[in-house]
Amino acid sequence: MSVLLPGSYDPITVGHLDIIKRAAQSEDEVFVVAFINEAKSYRFTERERLAMLEIATSGIPGVRTDLSHLTAVDYMKEHGIDGIVKGYRDEKDLEWENYQAEYNKEHGGFETVLLQCRAELAHVSSTLVRRRLD
């Protein structure tokens, strides 16, 4: 089975990497895709985000990285991907991810598996990393 791990990955964090590794242990192919949302502003360029994904996941078998302007559902249809895997840190994240999962099911027929992050990584976020870089 192939799965999508969608995100902005601005930047990729150890929390993301943990979820990617866990997904790769149970799935044949894992597509880690940095999606472009024209309404958002990013700290890193598209090329930088893709390069970070490639470097961070280079040693994980079955992982493919990409960058896309499509919606997650359209990307999945175009690449023949079977499902979605997302991570969450807390109840607030879980609420948002459940909303997204319902949308992806309704609009694409895709099931989402939600993985809770490891307790020792719950404090890690891309926002925190960006703040520390400034």
PDB file of C-alpha atoms in Angstrom:
ATOM      1  CA  MET A   1       0.000   0.000   0.000  1.00  0.00           C
ATOM      2  CA  SER A   2       1.150   3.561  -0.638  1.00  0.00           C
ATOM      3  CA  VAL A   3       0.430   6.509   1.634  1.00  0.00           C
ATOM      4  CA  LEU A   4       0.819  10.262   1.549  1.00  0.00           C
ATOM      5  CA  LEU A   5       2.286  12.313   4.360  1.00  0.00           C
ATOM      6  CA  PRO A   6       1.257  15.831   3.316  1.00  0.00           C
ATOM      7  CA  GLY A   7       2.596  18.964   4.946  1.00  0.00           C
ATOM      8  CA  SER A   8       4.272  22.288   4.439  1.00  0.00           C
ATOM      9  CA  TYR A   9       7.522  21.014   5.978  1.00  0.00           C
ATOM     10  CA  ASP A  10       8.684  24.557   6.638  1.00  0.00           C
ATOM     11  CA  PRO A  11      10.983  23.056   7.899  1.00  0.00           C
ATOM     12  CA  ILE A  12      10.834  19.301   8.439  1.00  0.00           C
ATOM     13  CA  THR A  13      11.305  18.456  12.140  1.00  0.00           C
ATOM     14  CA  VAL A  14      12.328  15.419  14.166  1.00  0.00           C
ATOM     15  CA  GLY A  15       8.621  14.978  14.921  1.00  0.00           C
ATOM     16  CA  HIS A  16       7.816  14.754  11.205  1.00  0.00           C
ATOM     17  CA  LEU A  17      10.723  12.395  10.701  1.00  0.00           C
ATOM     18  CA  ASP A  18       9.497  10.094  13.461  1.00  0.00           C
ATOM     19  CA  ILE A  19       6.032   9.830  11.850  1.00  0.00           C
ATOM     20  CA  ILE A  20       7.644   9.233   8.419  1.00  0.00           C
ATOM     21  CA  LYS A  21       9.804   6.414   9.798  1.00  0.00           C
ATOM     22  CA  ARG A  22       6.840   4.827  11.557  1.00  0.00           C
ATOM     23  CA  ALA A  23       4.753   4.972   8.365  1.00  0.00           C
ATOM     24  CA  ALA A  24       7.623   3.484   6.338  1.00  0.00           C
ATOM     25  CA  GLN A  25       7.749   0.479   8.681  1.00  0.00           C
ATOM     26  CA  SER A  26       4.229  -0.582   7.744  1.00  0.00           C
ATOM     27  CA  GLU A  27       3.693   0.742   4.215  1.00  0.00           C
ATOM     28  CA  ASP A  28       5.282  -0.186   0.883  1.00  0.00           C
ATOM     29  CA  GLU A  29       5.614   3.385  -0.363  1.00  0.00           C
ATOM     30  CA  VAL A  30       5.501   6.645   1.567  1.00  0.00           C
ATOM     31  CA  PHE A  31       5.111   9.884  -0.374  1.00  0.00           C
ATOM     32  CA  VAL A  32       6.335  12.812   1.716  1.00  0.00           C
ATOM     33  CA  VAL A  33       5.094  15.877  -0.129  1.00  0.00           C
ATOM     34  CA  ALA A  34       5.576  19.544   0.682  1.00  0.00           C
ATOM     35  CA  PHE A  35       2.436  21.235  -0.580  1.00  0.00           C
ATOM     36  CA  ILE A  36       2.356  24.838  -1.729  1.00  0.00           C
ATOM     37  CA  ASN A  37      -0.487  26.982  -0.465  1.00  0.00           C
ATOM     38  CA  GLU A  38      -0.432  30.317  -2.288  1.00  0.00           C
ATOM     39  CA  ALA A  39      -2.279  31.917   0.646  1.00  0.00           C
ATOM     40  CA  LYS A  40       0.572  31.076   3.061  1.00  0.00           C
ATOM     41  CA  SER A  41       3.981  32.634   3.404  1.00  0.00           C
ATOM     42  CA  TYR A  42       6.930  30.344   4.020  1.00  0.00           C
ATOM     43  CA  ARG A  43      10.276  30.819   5.734  1.00  0.00           C
ATOM     44  CA  PHE A  44      11.997  28.494   3.254  1.00  0.00           C
ATOM     45  CA  THR A  45      11.679  28.416  -0.522  1.00  0.00           C
ATOM     46  CA  GLU A  46      10.072  25.513  -2.348  1.00  0.00           C
ATOM     47  CA  ARG A  47      13.490  24.199  -3.408  1.00  0.00           C
ATOM     48  CA  GLU A  48      14.860  24.476   0.144  1.00  0.00           C
ATOM     49  CA  ARG A  49      11.903  22.593   1.614  1.00  0.00           C
ATOM     50  CA  LEU A  50      12.244  19.829  -0.958  1.00  0.00           C
ATOM     51  CA  ALA A  51      16.013  19.607  -0.394  1.00  0.00           C
ATOM     52  CA  MET A  52      15.470  19.319   3.377  1.00  0.00           C
ATOM     53  CA  LEU A  53      12.940  16.513   2.817  1.00  0.00           C
ATOM     54  CA  GLU A  54      15.318  14.672   0.489  1.00  0.00           C
ATOM     55  CA  ILE A  55      18.247  14.914   2.908  1.00  0.00           C
ATOM     56  CA  ALA A  56      16.209  13.992   6.003  1.00  0.00           C
ATOM     57  CA  THR A  57      14.558  10.943   4.421  1.00  0.00           C
ATOM     58  CA  SER A  58      17.403   9.698   2.210  1.00  0.00           C
ATOM     59  CA  GLY A  59      18.131   6.650   4.389  1.00  0.00           C
ATOM     60  CA  ILE A  60      14.528   5.505   4.806  1.00  0.00           C
ATOM     61  CA  PRO A  61      13.541   2.731   2.383  1.00  0.00           C
ATOM     62  CA  GLY A  62      10.336   3.273   0.406  1.00  0.00           C
ATOM     63  CA  VAL A  63      10.155   7.028   0.946  1.00  0.00           C
ATOM     64  CA  ARG A  64       9.642   9.368  -2.000  1.00  0.00           C
ATOM     65  CA  THR A  65       9.748  13.134  -1.672  1.00  0.00           C
ATOM     66  CA  ASP A  66       8.033  15.719  -3.820  1.00  0.00           C
ATOM     67  CA  LEU A  67       6.695  19.244  -4.012  1.00  0.00           C
ATOM     68  CA  SER A  68       3.199  20.023  -5.289  1.00  0.00           C
ATOM     69  CA  HIS A  69       0.799  22.850  -6.036  1.00  0.00           C
ATOM     70  CA  LEU A  70      -2.101  20.363  -6.252  1.00  0.00           C
ATOM     71  CA  THR A  71      -4.495  19.575  -3.431  1.00  0.00           C
ATOM     72  CA  ALA A  72      -3.621  16.457  -1.457  1.00  0.00           C
ATOM     73  CA  VAL A  73      -6.639  14.620  -2.919  1.00  0.00           C
ATOM     74  CA  ASP A  74      -5.688  15.525  -6.500  1.00  0.00           C
ATOM     75  CA  TYR A  75      -2.064  14.557  -5.876  1.00  0.00           C
ATOM     76  CA  MET A  76      -3.175  11.173  -4.524  1.00  0.00           C
ATOM     77  CA  LYS A  77      -5.402  10.510  -7.522  1.00  0.00           C
ATOM     78  CA  GLU A  78      -2.640  11.525  -9.939  1.00  0.00           C
ATOM     79  CA  HIS A  79      -0.060   9.233  -8.255  1.00  0.00           C
ATOM     80  CA  GLY A  80      -2.303   6.279  -7.381  1.00  0.00           C
ATOM     81  CA  ILE A  81      -1.802   6.678  -3.619  1.00  0.00           C
ATOM     82  CA  ASP A  82      -4.064   4.614  -1.370  1.00  0.00           C
ATOM     83  CA  GLY A  83      -4.276   6.526   1.916  1.00  0.00           C
ATOM     84  CA  ILE A  84      -3.010   9.294   4.161  1.00  0.00           C
ATOM     85  CA  VAL A  85      -0.918   9.226   7.327  1.00  0.00           C
ATOM     86  CA  LYS A  86      -0.732  12.270   9.577  1.00  0.00           C
ATOM     87  CA  GLY A  87       0.772  12.904  12.983  1.00  0.00           C
ATOM     88  CA  TYR A  88      -0.670  14.918  15.829  1.00  0.00           C
ATOM     89  CA  ARG A  89       0.768  16.284  19.078  1.00  0.00           C
ATOM     90  CA  ASP A  90      -2.237  17.161  21.210  1.00  0.00           C
ATOM     91  CA  GLU A  91      -6.041  17.416  21.300  1.00  0.00           C
ATOM     92  CA  LYS A  92      -6.021  20.642  19.286  1.00  0.00           C
ATOM     93  CA  ASP A  93      -3.978  18.981  16.519  1.00  0.00           C
ATOM     94  CA  LEU A  94      -6.209  15.901  16.678  1.00  0.00           C
ATOM     95  CA  GLU A  95      -9.343  17.998  16.213  1.00  0.00           C
ATOM     96  CA  TRP A  96      -7.859  19.682  13.114  1.00  0.00           C
ATOM     97  CA  GLU A  97      -6.546  16.414  11.671  1.00  0.00           C
ATOM     98  CA  ASN A  98      -9.944  14.733  12.152  1.00  0.00           C
ATOM     99  CA  TYR A  99     -11.560  17.616  10.257  1.00  0.00           C
ATOM    100  CA  GLN A 100      -9.012  17.200   7.438  1.00  0.00           C
ATOM    101  CA  ALA A 101      -9.526  13.415   7.442  1.00  0.00           C
ATOM    102  CA  GLU A 102     -13.291  13.868   7.024  1.00  0.00           C
ATOM    103  CA  TYR A 103     -12.699  16.263   4.121  1.00  0.00           C
ATOM    104  CA  ASN A 104     -10.295  13.878   2.374  1.00  0.00           C
ATOM    105  CA  LYS A 105     -12.736  10.984   2.838  1.00  0.00           C
ATOM    106  CA  GLU A 106     -15.688  12.981   1.533  1.00  0.00           C
ATOM    107  CA  HIS A 107     -13.891  14.580  -1.423  1.00  0.00           C
ATOM    108  CA  GLY A 108     -11.504  11.824  -2.439  1.00  0.00           C
ATOM    109  CA  GLY A 109     -12.612   8.635  -0.721  1.00  0.00           C
ATOM    110  CA  PHE A 110      -9.251   8.424   1.071  1.00  0.00           C
ATOM    111  CA  GLU A 111      -8.866   7.050   4.589  1.00  0.00           C
ATOM    112  CA  THR A 112      -6.514   8.781   7.012  1.00  0.00           C
ATOM    113  CA  VAL A 113      -4.494   7.068   9.728  1.00  0.00           C
ATOM    114  CA  LEU A 114      -3.588   9.416  12.580  1.00  0.00           C
ATOM    115  CA  LEU A 115      -0.464   8.651  14.596  1.00  0.00           C
ATOM    116  CA  GLN A 116       0.090  10.338  17.925  1.00  0.00           C
ATOM    117  CA  CYS A 117       3.592  11.699  18.259  1.00  0.00           C
ATOM    118  CA  ARG A 118       5.903  10.271  20.851  1.00  0.00           C
ATOM    119  CA  ALA A 119       5.607  12.087  24.179  1.00  0.00           C
ATOM    120  CA  GLU A 120       9.231  13.220  24.093  1.00  0.00           C
ATOM    121  CA  LEU A 121       8.597  14.996  20.756  1.00  0.00           C
ATOM    122  CA  ALA A 122       5.268  16.652  21.629  1.00  0.00           C
ATOM    123  CA  HIS A 123       6.911  20.036  22.158  1.00  0.00           C
ATOM    124  CA  VAL A 124       8.485  20.101  18.670  1.00  0.00           C
ATOM    125  CA  SER A 125       6.846  22.113  15.902  1.00  0.00           C
ATOM    126  CA  SER A 126       7.924  23.823  12.697  1.00  0.00           C
ATOM    127  CA  THR A 127       6.721  27.112  14.192  1.00  0.00           C
ATOM    128  CA  LEU A 128       9.056  26.674  17.171  1.00  0.00           C
ATOM    129  CA  VAL A 129      11.977  25.834  14.884  1.00  0.00           C
ATOM    130  CA  ARG A 130      11.328  28.923  12.724  1.00  0.00           C
ATOM    131  CA  ARG A 131      11.175  31.159  15.826  1.00  0.00           C
ATOM    132  CA  ARG A 132      14.532  29.845  17.012  1.00  0.00           C
ATOM    133  CA  LEU A 133      16.054  30.540  13.609  1.00  0.00           C
ATOM    134  CA  ASP A 134      15.051  34.199  13.679  1.00  0.00           C
TER     135      ASP A 134
END
